[in-house]
PDB file of C-alpha atoms and ligand atoms in Angstrom:
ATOM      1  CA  UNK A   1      56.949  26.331 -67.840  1.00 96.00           C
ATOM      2  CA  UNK A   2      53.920  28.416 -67.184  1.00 98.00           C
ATOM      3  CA  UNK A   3      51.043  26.559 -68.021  1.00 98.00           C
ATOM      4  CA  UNK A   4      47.549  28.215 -67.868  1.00 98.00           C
ATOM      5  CA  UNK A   5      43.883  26.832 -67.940  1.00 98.00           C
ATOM      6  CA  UNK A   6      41.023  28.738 -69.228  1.00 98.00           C
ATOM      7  CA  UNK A   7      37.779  28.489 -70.214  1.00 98.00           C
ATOM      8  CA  UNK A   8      33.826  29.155 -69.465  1.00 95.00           C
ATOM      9  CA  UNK A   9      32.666  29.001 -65.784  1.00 91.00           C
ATOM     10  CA  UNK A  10      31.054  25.316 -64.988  1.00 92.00           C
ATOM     11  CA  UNK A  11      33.513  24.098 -67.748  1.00 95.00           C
ATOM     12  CA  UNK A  12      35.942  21.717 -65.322  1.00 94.00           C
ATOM     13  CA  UNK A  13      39.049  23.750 -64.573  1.00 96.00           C
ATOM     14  CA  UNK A  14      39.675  23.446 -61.047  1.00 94.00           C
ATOM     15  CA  UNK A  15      39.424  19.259 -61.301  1.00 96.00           C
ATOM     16  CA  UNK A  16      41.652  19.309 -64.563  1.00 98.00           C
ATOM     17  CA  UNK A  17      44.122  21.523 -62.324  1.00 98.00           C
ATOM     18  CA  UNK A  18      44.617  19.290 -59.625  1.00 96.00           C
ATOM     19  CA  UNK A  19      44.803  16.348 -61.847  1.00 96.00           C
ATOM     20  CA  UNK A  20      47.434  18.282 -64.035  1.00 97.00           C
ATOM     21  CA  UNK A  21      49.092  19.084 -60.935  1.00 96.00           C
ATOM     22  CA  UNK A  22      48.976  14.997 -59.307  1.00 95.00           C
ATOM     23  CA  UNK A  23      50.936  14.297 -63.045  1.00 93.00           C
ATOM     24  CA  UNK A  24      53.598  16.440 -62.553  1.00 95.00           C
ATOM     25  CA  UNK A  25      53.712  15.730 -58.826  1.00 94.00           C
ATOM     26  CA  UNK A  26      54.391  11.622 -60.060  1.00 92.00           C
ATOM     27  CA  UNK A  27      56.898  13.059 -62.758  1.00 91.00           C
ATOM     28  CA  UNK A  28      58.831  14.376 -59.175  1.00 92.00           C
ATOM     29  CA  UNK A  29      58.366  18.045 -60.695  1.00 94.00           C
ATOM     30  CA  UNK A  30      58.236  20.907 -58.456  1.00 91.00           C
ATOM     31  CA  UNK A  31      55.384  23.048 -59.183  1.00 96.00           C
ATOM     32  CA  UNK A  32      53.296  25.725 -57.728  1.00 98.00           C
ATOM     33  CA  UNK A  33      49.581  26.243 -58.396  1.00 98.00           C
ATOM     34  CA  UNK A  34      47.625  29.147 -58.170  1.00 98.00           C
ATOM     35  CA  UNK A  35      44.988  31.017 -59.641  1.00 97.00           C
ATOM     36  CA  UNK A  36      43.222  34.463 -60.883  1.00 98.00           C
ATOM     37  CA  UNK A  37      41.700  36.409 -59.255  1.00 97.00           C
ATOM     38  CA  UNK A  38      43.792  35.511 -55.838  1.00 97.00           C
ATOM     39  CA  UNK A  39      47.311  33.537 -55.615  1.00 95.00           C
ATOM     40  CA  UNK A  40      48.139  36.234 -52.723  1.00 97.00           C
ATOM     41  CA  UNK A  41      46.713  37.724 -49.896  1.00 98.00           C
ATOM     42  CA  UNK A  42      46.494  40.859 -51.864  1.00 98.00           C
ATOM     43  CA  UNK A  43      44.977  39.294 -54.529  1.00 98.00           C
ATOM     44  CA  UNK A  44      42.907  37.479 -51.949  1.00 97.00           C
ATOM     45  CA  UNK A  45      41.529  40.245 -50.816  1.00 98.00           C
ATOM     46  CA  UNK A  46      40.861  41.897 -54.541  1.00 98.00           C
ATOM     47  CA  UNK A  47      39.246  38.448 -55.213  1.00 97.00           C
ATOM     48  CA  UNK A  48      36.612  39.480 -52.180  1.00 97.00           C
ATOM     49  CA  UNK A  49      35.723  42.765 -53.867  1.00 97.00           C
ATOM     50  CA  UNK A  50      35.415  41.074 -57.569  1.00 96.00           C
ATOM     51  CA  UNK A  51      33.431  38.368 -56.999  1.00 93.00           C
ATOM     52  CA  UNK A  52      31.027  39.791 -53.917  1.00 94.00           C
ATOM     53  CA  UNK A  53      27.659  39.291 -54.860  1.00 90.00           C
ATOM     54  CA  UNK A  54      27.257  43.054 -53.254  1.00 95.00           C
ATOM     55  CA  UNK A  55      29.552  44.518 -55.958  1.00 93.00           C
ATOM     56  CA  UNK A  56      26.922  44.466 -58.951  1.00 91.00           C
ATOM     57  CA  UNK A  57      27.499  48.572 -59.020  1.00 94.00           C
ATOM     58  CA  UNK A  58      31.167  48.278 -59.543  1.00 94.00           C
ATOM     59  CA  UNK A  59      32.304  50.550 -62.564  1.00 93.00           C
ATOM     60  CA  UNK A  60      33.802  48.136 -65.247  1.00 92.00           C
ATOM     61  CA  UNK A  61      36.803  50.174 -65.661  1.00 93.00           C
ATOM     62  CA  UNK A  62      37.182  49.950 -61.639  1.00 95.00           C
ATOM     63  CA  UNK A  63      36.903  46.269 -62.393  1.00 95.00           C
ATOM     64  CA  UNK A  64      39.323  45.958 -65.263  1.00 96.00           C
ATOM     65  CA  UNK A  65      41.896  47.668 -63.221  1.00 97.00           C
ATOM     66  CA  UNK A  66      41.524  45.439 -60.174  1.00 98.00           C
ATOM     67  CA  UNK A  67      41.923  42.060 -62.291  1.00 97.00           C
ATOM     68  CA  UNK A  68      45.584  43.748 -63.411  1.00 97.00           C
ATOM     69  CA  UNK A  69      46.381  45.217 -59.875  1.00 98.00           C
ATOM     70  CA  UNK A  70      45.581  41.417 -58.560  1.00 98.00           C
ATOM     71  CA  UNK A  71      47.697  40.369 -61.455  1.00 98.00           C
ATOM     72  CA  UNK A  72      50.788  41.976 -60.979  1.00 98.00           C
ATOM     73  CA  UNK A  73      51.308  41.016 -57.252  1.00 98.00           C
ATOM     74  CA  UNK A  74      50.579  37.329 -58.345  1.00 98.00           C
ATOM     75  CA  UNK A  75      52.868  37.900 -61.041  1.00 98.00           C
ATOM     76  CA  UNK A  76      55.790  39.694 -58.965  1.00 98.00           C
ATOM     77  CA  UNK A  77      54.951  38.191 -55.709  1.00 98.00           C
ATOM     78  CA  UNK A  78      54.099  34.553 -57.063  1.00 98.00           C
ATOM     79  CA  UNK A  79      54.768  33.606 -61.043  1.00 98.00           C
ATOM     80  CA  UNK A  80      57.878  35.208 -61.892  1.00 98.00           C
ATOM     81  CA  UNK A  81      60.083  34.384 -58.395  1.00 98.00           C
ATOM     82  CA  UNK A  82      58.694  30.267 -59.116  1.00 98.00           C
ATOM     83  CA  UNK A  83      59.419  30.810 -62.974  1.00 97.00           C
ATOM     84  CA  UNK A  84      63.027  32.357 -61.880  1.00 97.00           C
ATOM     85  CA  UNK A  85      63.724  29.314 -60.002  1.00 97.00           C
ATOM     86  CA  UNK A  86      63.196  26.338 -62.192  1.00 95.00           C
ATOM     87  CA  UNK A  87      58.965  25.576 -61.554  1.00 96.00           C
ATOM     88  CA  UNK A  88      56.262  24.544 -63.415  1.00 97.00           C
ATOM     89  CA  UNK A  89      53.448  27.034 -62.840  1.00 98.00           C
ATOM     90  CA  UNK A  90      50.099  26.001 -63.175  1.00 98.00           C
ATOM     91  CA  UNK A  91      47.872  29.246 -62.865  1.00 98.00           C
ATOM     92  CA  UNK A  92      43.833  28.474 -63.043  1.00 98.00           C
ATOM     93  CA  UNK A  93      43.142  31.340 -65.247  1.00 98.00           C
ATOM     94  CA  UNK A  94      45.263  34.197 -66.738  1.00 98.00           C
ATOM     95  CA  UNK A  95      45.184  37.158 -68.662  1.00 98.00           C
ATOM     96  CA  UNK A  96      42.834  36.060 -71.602  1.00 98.00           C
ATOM     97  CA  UNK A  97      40.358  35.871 -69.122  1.00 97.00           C
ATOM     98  CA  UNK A  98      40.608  39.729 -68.620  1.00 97.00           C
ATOM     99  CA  UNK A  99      41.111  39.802 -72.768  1.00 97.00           C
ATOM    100  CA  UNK A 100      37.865  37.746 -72.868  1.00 97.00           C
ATOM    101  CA  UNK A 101      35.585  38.485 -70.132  1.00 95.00           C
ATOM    102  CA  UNK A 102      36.220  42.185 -69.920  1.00 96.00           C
ATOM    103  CA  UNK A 103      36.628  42.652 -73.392  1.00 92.00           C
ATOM    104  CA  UNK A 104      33.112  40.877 -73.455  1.00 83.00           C
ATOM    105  CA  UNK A 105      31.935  43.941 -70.653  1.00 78.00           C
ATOM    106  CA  UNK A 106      33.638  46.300 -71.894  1.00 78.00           C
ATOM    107  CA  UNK A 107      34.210  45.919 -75.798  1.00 80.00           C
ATOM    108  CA  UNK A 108      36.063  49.038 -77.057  1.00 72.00           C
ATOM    109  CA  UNK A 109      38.513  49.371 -74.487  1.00 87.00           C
ATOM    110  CA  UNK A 110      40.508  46.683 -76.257  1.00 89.00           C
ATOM    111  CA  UNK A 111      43.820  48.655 -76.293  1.00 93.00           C
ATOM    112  CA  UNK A 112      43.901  49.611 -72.884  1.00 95.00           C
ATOM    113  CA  UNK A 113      43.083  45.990 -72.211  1.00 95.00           C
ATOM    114  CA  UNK A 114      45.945  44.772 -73.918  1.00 95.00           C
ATOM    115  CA  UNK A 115      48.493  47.460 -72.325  1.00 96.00           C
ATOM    116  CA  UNK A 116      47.239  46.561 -68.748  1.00 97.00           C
ATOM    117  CA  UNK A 117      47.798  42.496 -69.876  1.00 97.00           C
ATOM    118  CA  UNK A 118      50.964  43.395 -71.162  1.00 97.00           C
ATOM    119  CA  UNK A 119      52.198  45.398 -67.990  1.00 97.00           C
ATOM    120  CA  UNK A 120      50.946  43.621 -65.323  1.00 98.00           C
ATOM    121  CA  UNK A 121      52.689  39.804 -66.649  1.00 97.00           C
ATOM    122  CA  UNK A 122      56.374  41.304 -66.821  1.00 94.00           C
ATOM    123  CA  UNK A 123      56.880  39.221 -69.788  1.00 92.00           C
ATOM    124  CA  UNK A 124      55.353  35.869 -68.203  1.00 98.00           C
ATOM    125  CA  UNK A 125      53.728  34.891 -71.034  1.00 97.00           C
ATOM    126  CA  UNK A 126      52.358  31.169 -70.933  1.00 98.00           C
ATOM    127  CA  UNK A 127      54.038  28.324 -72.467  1.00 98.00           C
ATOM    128  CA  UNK A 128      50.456  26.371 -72.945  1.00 98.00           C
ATOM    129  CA  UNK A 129      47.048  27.571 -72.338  1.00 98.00           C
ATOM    130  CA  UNK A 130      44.564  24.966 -72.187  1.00 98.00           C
ATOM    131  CA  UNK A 131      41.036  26.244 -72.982  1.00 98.00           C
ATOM    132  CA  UNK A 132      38.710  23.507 -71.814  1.00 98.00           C
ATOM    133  CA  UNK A 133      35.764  24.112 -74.244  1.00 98.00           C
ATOM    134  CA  UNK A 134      31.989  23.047 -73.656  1.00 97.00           C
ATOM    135  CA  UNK A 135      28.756  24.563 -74.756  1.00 96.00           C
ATOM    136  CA  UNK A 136      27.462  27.127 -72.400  1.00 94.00           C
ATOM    137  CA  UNK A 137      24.488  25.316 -71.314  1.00 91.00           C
ATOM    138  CA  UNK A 138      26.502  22.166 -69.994  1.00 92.00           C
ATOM    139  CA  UNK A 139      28.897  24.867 -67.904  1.00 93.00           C
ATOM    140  CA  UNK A 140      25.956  26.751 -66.689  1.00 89.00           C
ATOM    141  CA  UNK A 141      23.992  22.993 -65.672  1.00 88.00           C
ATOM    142  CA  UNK A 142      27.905  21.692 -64.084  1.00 87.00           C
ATOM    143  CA  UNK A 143      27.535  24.927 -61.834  1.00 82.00           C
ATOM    144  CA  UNK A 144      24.583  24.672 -60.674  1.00 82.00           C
ATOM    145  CA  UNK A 145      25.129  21.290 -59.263  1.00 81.00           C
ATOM    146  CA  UNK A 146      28.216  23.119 -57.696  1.00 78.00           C
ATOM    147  CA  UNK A 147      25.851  25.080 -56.183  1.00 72.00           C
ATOM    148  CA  UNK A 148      23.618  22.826 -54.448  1.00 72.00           C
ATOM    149  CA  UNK A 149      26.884  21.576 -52.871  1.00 72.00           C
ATOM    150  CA  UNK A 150      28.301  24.846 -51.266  1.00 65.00           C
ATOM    151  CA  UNK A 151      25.346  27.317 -51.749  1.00 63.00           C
ATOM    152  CA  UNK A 152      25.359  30.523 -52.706  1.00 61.00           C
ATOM    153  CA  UNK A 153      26.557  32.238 -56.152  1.00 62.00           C
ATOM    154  CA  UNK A 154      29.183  35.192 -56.921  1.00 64.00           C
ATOM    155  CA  UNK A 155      28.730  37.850 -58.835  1.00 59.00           C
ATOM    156  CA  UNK A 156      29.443  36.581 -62.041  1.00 58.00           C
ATOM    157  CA  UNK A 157      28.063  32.991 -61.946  1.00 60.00           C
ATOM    158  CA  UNK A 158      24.702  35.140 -61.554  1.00 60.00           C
ATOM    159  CA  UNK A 159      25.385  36.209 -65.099  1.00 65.00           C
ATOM    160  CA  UNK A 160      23.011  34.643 -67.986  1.00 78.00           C
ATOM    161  CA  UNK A 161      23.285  31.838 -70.445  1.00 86.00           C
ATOM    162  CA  UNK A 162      23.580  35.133 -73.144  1.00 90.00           C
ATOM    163  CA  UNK A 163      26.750  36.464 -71.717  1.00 91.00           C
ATOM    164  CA  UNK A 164      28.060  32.689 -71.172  1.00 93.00           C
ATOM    165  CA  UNK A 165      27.628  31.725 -74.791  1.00 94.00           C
ATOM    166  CA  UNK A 166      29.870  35.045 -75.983  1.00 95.00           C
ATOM    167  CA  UNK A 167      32.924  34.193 -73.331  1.00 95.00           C
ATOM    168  CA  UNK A 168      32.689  30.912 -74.874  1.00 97.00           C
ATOM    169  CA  UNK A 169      32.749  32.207 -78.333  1.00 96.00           C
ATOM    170  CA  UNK A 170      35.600  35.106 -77.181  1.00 96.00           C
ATOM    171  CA  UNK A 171      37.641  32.123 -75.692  1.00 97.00           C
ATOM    172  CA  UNK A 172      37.568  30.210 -78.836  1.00 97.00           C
ATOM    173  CA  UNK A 173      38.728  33.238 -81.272  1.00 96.00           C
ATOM    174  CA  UNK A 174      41.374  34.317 -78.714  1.00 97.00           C
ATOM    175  CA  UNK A 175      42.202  30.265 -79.182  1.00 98.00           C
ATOM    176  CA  UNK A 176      42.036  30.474 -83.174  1.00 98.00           C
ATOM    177  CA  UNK A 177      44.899  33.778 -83.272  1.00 96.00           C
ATOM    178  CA  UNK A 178      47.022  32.353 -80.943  1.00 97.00           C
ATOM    179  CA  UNK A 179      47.585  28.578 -81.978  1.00 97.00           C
ATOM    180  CA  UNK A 180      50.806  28.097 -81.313  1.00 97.00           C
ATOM    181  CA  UNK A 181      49.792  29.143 -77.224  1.00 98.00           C
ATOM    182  CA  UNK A 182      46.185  27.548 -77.346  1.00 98.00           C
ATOM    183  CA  UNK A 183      44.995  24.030 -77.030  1.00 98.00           C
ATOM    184  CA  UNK A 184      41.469  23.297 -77.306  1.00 98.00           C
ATOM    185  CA  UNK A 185      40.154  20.333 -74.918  1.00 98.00           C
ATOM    186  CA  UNK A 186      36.503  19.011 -75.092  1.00 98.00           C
ATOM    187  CA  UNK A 187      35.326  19.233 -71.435  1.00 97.00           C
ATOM    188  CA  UNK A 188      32.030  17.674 -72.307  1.00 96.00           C
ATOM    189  CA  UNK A 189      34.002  14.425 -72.540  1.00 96.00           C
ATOM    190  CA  UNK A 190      34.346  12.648 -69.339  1.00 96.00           C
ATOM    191  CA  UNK A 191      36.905  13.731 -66.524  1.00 96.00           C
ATOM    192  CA  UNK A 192      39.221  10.664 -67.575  1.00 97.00           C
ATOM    193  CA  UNK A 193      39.202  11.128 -71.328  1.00 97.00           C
ATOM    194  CA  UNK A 194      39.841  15.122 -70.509  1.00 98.00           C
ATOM    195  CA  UNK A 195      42.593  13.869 -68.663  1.00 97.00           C
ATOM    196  CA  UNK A 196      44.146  12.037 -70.737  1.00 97.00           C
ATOM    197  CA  UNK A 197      43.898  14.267 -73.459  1.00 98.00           C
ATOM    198  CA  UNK A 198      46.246  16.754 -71.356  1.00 97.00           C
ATOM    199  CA  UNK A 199      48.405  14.475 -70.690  1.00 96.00           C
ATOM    200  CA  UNK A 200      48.845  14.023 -74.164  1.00 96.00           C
ATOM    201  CA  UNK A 201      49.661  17.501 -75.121  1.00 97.00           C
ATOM    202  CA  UNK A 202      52.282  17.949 -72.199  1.00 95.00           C
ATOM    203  CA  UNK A 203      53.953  14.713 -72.638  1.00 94.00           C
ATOM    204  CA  UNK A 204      56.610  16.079 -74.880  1.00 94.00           C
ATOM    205  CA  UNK A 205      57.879  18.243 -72.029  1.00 93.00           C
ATOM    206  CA  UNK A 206      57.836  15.905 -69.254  1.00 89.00           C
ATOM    207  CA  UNK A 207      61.220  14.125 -68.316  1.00 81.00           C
ATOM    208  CA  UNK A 208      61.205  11.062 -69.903  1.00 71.00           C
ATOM    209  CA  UNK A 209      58.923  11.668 -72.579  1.00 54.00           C
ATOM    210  CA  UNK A 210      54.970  11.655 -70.301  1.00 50.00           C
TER     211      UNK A 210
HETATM  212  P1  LIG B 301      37.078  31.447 -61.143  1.00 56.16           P
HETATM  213  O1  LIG B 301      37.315  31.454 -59.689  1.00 56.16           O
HETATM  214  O2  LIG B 301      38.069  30.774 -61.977  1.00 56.16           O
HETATM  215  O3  LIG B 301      35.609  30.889 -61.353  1.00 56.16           O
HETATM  216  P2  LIG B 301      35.151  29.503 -61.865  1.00 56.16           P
HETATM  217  O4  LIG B 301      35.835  28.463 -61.022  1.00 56.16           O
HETATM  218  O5  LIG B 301      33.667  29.591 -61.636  1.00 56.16           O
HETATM  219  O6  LIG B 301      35.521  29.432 -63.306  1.00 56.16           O
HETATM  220  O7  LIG B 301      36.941  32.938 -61.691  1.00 56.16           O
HETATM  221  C1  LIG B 301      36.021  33.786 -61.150  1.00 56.16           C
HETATM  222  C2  LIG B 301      35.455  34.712 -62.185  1.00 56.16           C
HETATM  223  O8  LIG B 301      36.390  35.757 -62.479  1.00 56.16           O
HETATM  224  C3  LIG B 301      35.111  34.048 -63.499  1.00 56.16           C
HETATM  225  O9  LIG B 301      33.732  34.117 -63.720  1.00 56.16           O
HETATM  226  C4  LIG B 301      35.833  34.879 -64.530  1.00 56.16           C
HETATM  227  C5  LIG B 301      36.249  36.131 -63.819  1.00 56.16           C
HETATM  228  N1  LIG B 301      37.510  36.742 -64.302  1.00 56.16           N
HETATM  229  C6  LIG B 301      37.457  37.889 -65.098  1.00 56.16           C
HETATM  230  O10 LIG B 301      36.386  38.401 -65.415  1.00 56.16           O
HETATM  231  N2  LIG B 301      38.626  38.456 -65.516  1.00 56.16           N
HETATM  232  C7  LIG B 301      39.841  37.942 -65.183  1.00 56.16           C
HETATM  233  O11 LIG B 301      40.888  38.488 -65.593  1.00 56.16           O
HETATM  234  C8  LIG B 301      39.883  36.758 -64.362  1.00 56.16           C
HETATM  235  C9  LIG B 301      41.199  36.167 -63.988  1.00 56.16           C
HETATM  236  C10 LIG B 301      38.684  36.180 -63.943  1.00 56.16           C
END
């Protein structure tokens, strides 16, 4: 199963991730976790250049084509050999958020877009994608607490409430054409109640029924 969590920056991922991850862990299923951009050292390394605060110059075309370079290594290098070998995957972020966020940068370039999602999985297509939903404005306020903790911003989380409230709005369409893929989650609920809600949705496919 490739399972992969998306949504607005702020909006609670990386907590529902490990919690996702301590469920199947209890369930004795062997999974690997990993995220975009990063998940190897090349894509470690890619991650630098993306998200350096420096970087505001980058060309967006420079930066479409490193999210799919960083892509397929995670995919060949990471995804596909756990995938191969009986895992769960649980990947923080996939390839809608290149559909979303670059589409949302670079608009008309949808085609090429696609292609490069298309290439760069090798047929790895998620079995679930949770899209943990919340207004802009209670991502952007969740981040900036973040912030306080380890300061310091990247490049993106520099980005205005404006350009927050169309990923959230470019998530939730991508969410609406693929609903047999998509599961929306209300992140404004509580961490518990988000919680349980996944559990919920991947009970079915645990042994034993959740
Ligand atoms: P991430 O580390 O998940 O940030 P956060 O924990 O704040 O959500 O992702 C970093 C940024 O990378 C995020 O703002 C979205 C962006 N991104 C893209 O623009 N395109 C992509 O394909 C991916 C995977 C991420």
């Amino acid at each position: 199963m490739l399972i992969t969590f998306e949504g607005i920056d702020g909006c609670g991922k990386s907590t529902q991730v490990s919690r996702f991850e301590a469920i199947l862990r209890e369930r004795g299923i062997s999974s690997v976790v990993t995220r975009e951009p990063g998940g190897t050292k090349i894509g470690e390394a890619i991650r630098g250049i993306l998200l350096n605060s420096d970087n505001t110059h980058i060309v967006p075309l420079a930066e479409l084509f490193l999210y799919a370079a960083d892509r397929a290594q995670h995919v060949g290098e990471v995804i596909r050999p756990a995938l191969e070998g009986g895992k769960w995957v649980i990947c923080d972020r996939y390839f809608d958020a290149t559909t979303v966020y670059q589409g949302a940068i670079l608009g008309h370039h949808e085609e090429l877009i696609e292609l490069l999602n298309r290439e760069a999985t090798l047929g790895c297509e998620p079995d679930i994608t949770f899209l943990l939903d919340c207004p802009a404005e209670v991502g952007l306020k969740r981040r900036a607490k973040r912030e306080m903790r380890d300061k310091g911003r990247d490049r993106f989380e520099r980005k205005a409430l404006d350009f927050h409230i169309k990923i959230r709005y470019g998530y939730l369409a991508l969410a609406n054409k693929y609903r047999d893929r998509f599961r929306i989650i209300d992140s404004t609920l509580p961490e518990d109640h988000v919680a349980r809600k996944i559990r919920e949705v991947i009970s079915p496919y645990l042994p034993d029924n959740g």
